[in-house]
Coordinates of C-alpha atoms in Angstrom, one line a residue:
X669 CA -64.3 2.7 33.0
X670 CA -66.4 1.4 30.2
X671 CA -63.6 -0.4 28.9
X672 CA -65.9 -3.3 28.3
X673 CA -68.2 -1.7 25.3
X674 CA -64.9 -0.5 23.9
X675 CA -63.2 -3.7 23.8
X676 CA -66.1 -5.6 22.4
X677 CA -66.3 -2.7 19.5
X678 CA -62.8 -2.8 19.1
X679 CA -63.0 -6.6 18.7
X680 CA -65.8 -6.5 16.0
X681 CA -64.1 -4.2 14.0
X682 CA -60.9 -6.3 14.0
X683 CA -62.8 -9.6 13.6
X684 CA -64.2 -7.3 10.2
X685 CA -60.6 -6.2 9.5
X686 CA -59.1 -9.4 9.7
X687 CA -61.7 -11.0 7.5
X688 CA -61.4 -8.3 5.1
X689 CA -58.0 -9.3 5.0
X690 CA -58.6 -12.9 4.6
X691 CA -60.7 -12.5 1.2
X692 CA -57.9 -10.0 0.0
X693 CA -55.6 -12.7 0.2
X694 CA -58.0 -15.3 -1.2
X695 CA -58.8 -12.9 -4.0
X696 CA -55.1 -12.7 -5.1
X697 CA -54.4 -16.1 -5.6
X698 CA -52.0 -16.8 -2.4
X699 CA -52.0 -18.4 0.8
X700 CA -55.5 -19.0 0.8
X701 CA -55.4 -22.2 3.2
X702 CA -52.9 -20.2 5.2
X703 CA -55.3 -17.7 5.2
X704 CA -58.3 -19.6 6.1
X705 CA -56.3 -21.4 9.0
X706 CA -56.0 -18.0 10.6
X707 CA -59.4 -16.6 10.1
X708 CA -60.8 -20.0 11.8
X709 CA -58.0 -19.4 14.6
X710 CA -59.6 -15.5 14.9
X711 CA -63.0 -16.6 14.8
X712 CA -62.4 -19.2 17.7
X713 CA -60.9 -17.0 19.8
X714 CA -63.6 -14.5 19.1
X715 CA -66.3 -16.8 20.1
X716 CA -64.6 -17.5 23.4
X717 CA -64.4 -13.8 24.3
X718 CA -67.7 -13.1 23.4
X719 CA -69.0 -16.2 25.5
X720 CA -67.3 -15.3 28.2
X721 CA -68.4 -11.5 28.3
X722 CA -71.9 -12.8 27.9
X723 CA -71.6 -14.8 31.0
X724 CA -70.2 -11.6 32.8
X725 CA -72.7 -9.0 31.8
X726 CA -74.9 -11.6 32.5
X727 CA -73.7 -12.6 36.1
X728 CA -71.9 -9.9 37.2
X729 CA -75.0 -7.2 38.2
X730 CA -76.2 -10.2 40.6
X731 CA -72.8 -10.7 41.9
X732 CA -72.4 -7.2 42.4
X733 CA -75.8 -6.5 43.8
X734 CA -75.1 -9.7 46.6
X735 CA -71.9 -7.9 47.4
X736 CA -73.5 -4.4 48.1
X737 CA -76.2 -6.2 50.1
X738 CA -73.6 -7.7 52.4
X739 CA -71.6 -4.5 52.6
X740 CA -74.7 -3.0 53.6
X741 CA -75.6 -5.4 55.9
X742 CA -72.5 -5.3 57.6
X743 CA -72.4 -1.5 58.1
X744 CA -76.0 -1.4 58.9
X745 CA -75.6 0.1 61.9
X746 CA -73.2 2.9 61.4
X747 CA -74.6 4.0 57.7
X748 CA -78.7 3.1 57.7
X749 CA -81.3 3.8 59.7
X750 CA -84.4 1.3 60.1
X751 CA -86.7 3.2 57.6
X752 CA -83.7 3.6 54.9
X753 CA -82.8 -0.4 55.6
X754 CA -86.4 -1.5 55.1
X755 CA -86.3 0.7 51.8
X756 CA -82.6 -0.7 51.1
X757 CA -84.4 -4.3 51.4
X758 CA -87.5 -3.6 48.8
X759 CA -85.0 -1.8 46.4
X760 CA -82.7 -4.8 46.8
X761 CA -85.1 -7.4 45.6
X762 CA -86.5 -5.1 43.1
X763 CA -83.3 -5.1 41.5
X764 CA -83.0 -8.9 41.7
X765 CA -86.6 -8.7 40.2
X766 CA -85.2 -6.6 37.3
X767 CA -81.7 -8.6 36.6
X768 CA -83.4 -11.9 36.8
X769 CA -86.0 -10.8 33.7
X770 CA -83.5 -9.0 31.8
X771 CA -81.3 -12.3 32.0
X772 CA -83.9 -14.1 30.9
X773 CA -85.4 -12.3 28.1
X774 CA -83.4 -8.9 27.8
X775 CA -80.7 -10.5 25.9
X776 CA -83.2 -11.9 22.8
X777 CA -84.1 -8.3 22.0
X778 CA -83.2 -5.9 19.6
X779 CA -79.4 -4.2 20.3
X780 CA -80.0 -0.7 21.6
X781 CA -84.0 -0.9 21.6
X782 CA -86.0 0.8 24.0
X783 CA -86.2 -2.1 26.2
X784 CA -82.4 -2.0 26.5
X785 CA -83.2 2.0 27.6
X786 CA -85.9 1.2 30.3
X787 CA -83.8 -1.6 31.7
X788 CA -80.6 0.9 31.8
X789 CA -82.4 3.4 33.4
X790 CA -84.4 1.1 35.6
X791 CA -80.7 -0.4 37.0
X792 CA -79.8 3.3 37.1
X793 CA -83.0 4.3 40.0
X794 CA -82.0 1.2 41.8
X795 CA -78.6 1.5 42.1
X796 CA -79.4 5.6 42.5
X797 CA -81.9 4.5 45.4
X798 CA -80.0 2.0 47.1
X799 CA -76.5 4.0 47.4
X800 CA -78.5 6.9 48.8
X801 CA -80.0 4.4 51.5
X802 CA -76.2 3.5 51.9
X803 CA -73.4 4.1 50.2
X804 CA -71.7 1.2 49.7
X805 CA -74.4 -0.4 47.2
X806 CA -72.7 1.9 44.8
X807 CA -70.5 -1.2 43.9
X808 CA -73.8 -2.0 42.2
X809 CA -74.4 1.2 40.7
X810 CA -70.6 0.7 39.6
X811 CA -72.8 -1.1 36.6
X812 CA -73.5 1.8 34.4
X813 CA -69.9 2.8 33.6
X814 CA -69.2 -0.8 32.0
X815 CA -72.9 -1.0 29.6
X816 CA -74.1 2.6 28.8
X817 CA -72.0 2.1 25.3
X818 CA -73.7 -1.7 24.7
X819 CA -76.9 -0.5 26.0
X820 CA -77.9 2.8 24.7
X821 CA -77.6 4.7 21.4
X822 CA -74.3 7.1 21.2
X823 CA -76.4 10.2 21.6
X824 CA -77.3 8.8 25.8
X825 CA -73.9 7.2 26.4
X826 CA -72.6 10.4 27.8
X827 CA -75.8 12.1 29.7
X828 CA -76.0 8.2 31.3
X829 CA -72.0 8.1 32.4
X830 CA -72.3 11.6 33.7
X831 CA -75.7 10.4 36.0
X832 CA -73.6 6.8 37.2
X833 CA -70.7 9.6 37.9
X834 CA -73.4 11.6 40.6
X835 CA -74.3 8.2 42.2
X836 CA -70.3 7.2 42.5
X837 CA -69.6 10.7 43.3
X838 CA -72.4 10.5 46.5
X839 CA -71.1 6.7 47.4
X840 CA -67.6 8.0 47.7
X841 CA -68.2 11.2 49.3
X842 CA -70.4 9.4 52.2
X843 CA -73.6 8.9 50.9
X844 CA -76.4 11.1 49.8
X845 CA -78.1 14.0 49.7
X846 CA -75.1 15.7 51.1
X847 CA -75.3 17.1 54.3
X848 CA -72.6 19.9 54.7
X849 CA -70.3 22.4 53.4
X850 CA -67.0 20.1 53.6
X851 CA -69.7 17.0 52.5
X852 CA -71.1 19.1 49.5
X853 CA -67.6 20.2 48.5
X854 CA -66.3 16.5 48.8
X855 CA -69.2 15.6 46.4
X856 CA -68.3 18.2 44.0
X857 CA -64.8 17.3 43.5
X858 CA -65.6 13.4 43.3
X859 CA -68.4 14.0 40.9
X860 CA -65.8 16.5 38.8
X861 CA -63.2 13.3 39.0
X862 CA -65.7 10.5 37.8
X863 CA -67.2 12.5 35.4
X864 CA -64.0 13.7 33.4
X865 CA -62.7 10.1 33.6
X866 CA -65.6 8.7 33.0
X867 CA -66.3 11.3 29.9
X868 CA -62.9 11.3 28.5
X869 CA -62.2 7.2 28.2
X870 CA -65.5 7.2 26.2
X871 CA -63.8 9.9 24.3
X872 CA -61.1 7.8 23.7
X873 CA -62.8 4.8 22.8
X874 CA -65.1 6.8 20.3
X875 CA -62.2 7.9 18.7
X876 CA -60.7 4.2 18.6
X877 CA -63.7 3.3 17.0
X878 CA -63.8 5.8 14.6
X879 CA -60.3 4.7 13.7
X880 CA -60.7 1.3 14.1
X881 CA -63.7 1.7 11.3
X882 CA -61.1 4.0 9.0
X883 CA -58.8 0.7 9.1
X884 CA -61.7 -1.7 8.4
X885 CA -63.0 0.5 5.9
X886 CA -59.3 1.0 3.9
X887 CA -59.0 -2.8 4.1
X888 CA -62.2 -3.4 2.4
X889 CA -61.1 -1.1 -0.1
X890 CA -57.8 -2.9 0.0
X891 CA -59.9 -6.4 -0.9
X892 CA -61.7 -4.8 -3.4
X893 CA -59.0 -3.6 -5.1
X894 CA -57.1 -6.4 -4.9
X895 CA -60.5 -8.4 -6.4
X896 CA -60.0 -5.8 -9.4
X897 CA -56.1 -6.3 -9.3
X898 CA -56.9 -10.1 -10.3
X899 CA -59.9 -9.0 -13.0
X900 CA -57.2 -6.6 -14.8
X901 CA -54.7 -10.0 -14.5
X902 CA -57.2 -12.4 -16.2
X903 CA -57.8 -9.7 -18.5
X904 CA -54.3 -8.8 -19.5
X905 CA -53.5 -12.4 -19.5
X906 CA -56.3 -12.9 -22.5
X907 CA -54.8 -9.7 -24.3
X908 CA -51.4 -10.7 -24.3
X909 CA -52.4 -14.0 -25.8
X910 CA -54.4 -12.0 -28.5
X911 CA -51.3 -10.1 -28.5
X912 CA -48.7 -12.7 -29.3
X913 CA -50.9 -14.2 -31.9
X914 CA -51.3 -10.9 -33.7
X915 CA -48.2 -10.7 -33.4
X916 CA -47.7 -13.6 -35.2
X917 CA -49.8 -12.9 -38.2
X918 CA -48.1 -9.8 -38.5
X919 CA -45.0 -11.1 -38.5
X920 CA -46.3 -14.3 -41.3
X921 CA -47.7 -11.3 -42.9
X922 CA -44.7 -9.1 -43.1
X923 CA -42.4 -12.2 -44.3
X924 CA -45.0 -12.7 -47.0
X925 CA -44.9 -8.8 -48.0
X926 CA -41.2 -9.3 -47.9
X927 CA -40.7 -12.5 -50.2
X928 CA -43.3 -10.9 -52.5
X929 CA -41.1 -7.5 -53.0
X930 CA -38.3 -9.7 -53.1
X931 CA -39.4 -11.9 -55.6
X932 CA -40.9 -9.2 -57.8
X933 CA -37.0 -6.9 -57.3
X934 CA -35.6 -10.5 -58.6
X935 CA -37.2 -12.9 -60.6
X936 CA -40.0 -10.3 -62.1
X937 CA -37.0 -7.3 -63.1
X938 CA -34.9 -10.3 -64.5
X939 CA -37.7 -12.2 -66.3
X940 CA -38.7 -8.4 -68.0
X941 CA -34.9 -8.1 -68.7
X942 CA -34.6 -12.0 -70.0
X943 CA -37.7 -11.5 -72.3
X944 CA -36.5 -7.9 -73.6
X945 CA -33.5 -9.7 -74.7
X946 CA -34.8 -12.4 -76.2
X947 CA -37.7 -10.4 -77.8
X948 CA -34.3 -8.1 -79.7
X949 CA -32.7 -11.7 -80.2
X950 CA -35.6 -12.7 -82.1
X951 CA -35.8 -9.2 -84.0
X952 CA -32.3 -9.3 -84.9
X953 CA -30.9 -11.2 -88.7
X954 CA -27.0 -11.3 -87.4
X955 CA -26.2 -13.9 -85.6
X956 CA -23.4 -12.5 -83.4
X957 CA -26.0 -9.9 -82.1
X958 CA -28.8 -12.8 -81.5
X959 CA -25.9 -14.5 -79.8
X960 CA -25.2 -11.2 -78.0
X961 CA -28.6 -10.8 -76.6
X962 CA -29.1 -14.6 -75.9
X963 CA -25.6 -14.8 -73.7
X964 CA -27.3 -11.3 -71.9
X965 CA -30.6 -13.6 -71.0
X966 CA -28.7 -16.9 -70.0
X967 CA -26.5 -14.2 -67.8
X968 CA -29.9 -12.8 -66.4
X969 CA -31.7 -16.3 -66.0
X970 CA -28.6 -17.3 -63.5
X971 CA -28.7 -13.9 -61.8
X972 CA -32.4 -14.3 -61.0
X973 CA -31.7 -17.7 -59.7
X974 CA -29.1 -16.8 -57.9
X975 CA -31.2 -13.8 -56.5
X976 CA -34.7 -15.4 -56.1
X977 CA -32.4 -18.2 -53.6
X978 CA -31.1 -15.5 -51.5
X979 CA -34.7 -14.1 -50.9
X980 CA -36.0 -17.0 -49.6
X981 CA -32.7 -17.8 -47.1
X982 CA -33.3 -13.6 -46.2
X983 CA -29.8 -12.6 -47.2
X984 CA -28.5 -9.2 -48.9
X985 CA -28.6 -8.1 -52.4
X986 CA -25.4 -9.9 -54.0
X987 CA -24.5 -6.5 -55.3
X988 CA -23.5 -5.4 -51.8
X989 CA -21.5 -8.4 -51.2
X990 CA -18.5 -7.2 -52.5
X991 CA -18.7 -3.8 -53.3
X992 CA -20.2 -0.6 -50.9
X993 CA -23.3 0.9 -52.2
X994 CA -22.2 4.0 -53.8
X995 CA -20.1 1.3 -56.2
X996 CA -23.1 -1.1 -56.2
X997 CA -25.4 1.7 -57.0
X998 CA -23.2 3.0 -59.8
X999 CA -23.0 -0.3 -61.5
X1000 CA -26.8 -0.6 -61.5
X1001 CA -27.5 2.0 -62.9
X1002 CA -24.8 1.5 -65.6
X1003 CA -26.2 -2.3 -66.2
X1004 CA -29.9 -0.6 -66.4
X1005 CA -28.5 2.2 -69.1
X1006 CA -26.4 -0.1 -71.5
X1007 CA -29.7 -2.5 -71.3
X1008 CA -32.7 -0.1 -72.1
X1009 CA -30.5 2.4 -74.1
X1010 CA -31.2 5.2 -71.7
X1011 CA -28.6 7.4 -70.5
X1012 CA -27.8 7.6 -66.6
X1013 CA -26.1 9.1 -64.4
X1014 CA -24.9 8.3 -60.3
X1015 CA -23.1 10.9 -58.6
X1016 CA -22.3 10.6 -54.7
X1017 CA -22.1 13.3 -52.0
X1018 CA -20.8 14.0 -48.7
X1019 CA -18.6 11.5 -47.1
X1020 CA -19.5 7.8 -48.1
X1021 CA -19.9 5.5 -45.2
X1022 CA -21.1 1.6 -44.7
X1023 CA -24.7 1.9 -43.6
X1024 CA -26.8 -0.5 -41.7
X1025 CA -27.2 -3.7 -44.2
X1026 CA -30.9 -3.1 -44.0
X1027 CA -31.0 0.3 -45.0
X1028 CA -28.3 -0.2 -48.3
X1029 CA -30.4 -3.3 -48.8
X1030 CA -33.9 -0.8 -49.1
X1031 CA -32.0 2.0 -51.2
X1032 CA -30.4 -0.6 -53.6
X1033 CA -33.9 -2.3 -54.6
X1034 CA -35.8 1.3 -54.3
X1035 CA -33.1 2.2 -56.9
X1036 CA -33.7 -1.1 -59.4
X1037 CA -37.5 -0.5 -58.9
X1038 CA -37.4 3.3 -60.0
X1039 CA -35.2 2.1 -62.8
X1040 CA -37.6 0.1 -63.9
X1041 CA -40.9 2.1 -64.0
X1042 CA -38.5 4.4 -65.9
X1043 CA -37.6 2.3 -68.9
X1044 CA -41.5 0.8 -68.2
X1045 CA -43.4 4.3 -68.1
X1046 CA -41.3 7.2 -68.4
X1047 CA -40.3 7.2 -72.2
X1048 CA -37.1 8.9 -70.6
X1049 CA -33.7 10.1 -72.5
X1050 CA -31.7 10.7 -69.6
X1051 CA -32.1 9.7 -66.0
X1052 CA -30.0 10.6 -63.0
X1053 CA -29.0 9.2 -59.5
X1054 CA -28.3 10.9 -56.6
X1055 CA -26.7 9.6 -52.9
X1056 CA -26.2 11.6 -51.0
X1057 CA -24.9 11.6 -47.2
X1058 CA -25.7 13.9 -44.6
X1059 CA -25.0 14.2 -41.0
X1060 CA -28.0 12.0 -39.6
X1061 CA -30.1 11.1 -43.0
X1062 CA -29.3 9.6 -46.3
X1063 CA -31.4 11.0 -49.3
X1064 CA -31.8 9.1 -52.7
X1065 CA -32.8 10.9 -55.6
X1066 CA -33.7 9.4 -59.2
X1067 CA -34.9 11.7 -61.6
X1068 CA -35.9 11.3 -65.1
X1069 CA -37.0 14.0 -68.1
X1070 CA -39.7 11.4 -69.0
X1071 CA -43.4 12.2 -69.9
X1072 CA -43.8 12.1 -66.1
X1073 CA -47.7 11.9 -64.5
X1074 CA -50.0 13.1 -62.1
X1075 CA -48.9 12.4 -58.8
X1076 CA -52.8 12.6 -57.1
X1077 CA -53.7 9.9 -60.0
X1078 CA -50.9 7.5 -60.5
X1079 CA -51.4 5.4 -63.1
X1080 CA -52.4 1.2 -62.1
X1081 CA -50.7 -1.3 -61.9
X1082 CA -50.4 -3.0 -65.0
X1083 CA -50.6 -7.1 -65.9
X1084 CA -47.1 -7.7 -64.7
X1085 CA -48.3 -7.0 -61.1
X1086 CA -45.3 -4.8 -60.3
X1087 CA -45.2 -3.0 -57.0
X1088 CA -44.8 0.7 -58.2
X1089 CA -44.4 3.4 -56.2
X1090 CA -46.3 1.5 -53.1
X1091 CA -43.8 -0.9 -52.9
X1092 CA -40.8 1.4 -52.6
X1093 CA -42.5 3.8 -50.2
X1094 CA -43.4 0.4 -48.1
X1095 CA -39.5 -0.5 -48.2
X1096 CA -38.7 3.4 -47.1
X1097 CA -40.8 2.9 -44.0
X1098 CA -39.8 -0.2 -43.1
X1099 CA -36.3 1.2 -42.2
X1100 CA -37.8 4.2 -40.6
X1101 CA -37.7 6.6 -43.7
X1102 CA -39.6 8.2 -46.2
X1103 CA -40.4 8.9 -50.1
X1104 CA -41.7 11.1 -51.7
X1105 CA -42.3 11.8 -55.6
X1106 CA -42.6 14.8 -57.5
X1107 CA -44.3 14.6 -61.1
X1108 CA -46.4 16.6 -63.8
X1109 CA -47.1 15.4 -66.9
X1110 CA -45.1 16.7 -69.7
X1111 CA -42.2 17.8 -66.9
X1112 CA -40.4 14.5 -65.8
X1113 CA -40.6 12.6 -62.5
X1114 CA -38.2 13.0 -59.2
X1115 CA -38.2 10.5 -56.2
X1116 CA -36.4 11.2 -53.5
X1117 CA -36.4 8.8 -50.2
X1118 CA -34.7 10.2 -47.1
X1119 CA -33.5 7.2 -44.8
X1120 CA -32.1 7.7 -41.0
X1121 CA -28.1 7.8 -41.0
X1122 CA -27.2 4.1 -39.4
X1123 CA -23.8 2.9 -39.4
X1124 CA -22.8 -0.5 -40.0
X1125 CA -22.6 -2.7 -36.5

């Protein structure tokens, strides 16, 4: 019955919806002419409708009132007497007063004021009036089904609809005030049908609404998110550039770590060994031990180049070219004793197995480095290796019955710039492992670095 306040606030809230929409769309970055095409399709089609309801709330109360009058005309004789159709006459043009000034200045007003209130209730008494002077004007009363939602606030909606349902329940029981038992009960049963229909559409619609406003109001939540969607976008877009170029210094940064370790496990251990050899060439009066100790730093000069060429091309320690580690290992260590004099010692356990280039890469210079600070620091006699292989870890041990140090003071780096024990614990972690050195002074030092157990590809 008021289907028309229901359609025009289920029309609002989809025009909203459907906007809501259109700037969600917009905000992501797709179909945005597509977009815009529809909502000025929408927004045409909505103008029309609500053009063409204006010209019906508008015209229809005088169409409807005209038609009553002629019905009541007609049926004049059988429904009115003279008093009620002189009445019927002054009401009728009272009600033409009162649609002609709300047609002309009802509509500028405020939605829902109290002019909107008067008028309703105004149409109301005439239509009230003129149905009881005959019945069939309640075509005109008819009215306050379609406008109590546009007219009135939501707390009069119902209290009006249930008064139109007394004047349509009089009109189509016979008229009014009823006049018998069988009229009174007519009446009663009428008034019960219009006002449950006329109560429970608005029900309905109120609950349309109310979900009609839910959908609108998850949409605009929809836009807004989808608005933040495309912040967090822009903004992960600028950190992932910051990303990749941190990335890259860390990477120009690593490589340079890397060459510098390299270079100092090559060319700064061989240019040590080449000067220690020269130094005892120059120390020595026979000439087949200078010539010894000069073919041993010629030997060492070509090993560094060889070395220091490898580094830079990122290749493997040419000792694990052609032997395993436990055999490269072994021969380190004997090429370190014969050189400084100081006895050592490799020994291998568990089952020997290739690893991972990377990892027999990081325990064969570990190994060369701790042989150095040895014969550089330690003022060892005898020094020991351990590798050892376990099920899921590799452990490296090199100990020495030196003058050893305090571990929570290790002593600086001195003017060859060597990398120490920070370099080898830096080459542990890099292939996921760990070191960890055990000294007093007076009592020797141990290093052991545990490594993860991966097998060659």
């Amino acid at each position: 019955m008021n289907a028309t306040p229901d359609a025009t606030l289920d029309g609002t809230l989809d025009a909203t919806a459907d906007g809501a929409t259109t700037d969600a769309t917009a905000a992501d970055g797709t179909a945005a002419d597509g977009a815009a095409a529809v909502a000025t399709a929408d927004g045409a089609v909505t103008d029309g409708a609500a053009s063409w309801q204006r010209r019906l709330l508008n015209g229809g109360p005088f169409v409807l009132l005209g038609v009553g009058g002629v019905l009541a005309t007609v049926s004049a004789d059988a429904l009115m007497t003279p008093g009620r159709e002189r009445a019927a006459i002054v009401l009728a043009v009272a009600a033409l007063a009162l649609q002609a000034w709300w047609s002309l200045v009802g509509g500028r007003r405020r939605p829902r004021g109290p002019a909107h209130r008067v008028y309703y209730l105004l149409r109301w008494a005439a239509g009230f009036a003129l149905t009881w002077c005959n019945p069939l004007f309640g075509v005109y009363a008819l009215l306050g089904y379609y406008d109590a939602g546009r007219l009135l606030p939501r707390h009069l909606v119902r209290p009006a609809l249930f008064a139109t349902a007394v004047t349509m329940a009089g009109s189509n029981a016979g008229g009014l005030p009823p006049t018998e038992g069988r009229h009174w009960l007519a009446f009663v049963a009428l008034l019960a049908l219009h006002a449950g229909l006329a109560l429970g559409f608005d029900h309905i619609a109120v609950k349309d609404a109310e979900q009609a406003a839910s959908r609108a109001a998850a949409l605009a939540e929809a836009r807004l998110a989808n608005v933040r969607l495309a912040r967090a976008l822009q903004e992960n877009a600028g950190l992932h550039a910051q990303l990749l170029v941190q990335a890259r210094e860390a990477g120009v940064a690593d490589e340079r770590r890397r060459l510098a370790a390299e270079i100092h496990d090559t060319l700064a251990q061989g240019l040590t060994g080449i000067v220690t050899q020269l130094q005892a060439a120059a120390d020595s009066a026979d000439p087949a031990t200078t010539r010894d100790h000069v073919q041993r730093a010629s030997a060492l000069a070509r090993h560094s180049l060889g070395e220091a060429r490898r580094s830079v091309q990122d290749l493997g320690p040419a000792q694990l070219e052609q032997d395993p580690l436990p055999t490269a290992l072994e021969k380190v260590v004997k090429g370190w004793s014969d050189e400084t004099g100081v006895q050592g010692e490799f020994v291998v356990t568990g089952t020997a197995e290739p690893l991972h280039d990377e990892i027999e890469a990081a325990l064969l210079r570990i190994v060369q480095e701790a042989l150095t600070n040895v014969a550089r620091h330690a003022d060892a006699r005898r020094t020991g290796v351990t590798l050892s292989y376990m099920d899921d870890e590799v452990s490296l041990d090199v100990r020495d019955d030196g003058g050893g140090f305090d571990p929570r003071t290790p002593p600086a780096r001195d003017h060859t710039g060597g990398f120490g024990l920070s370099g080898m614990r830096a080459r542990a972690e890099r292939v996921a492992g760990t070191l960890i050195v055990e000294s007093a002074p007076g009592f020797g030092t141990a290093l052991s670095a545990q490594v993860p157990l991966v097998r060659h590809d």
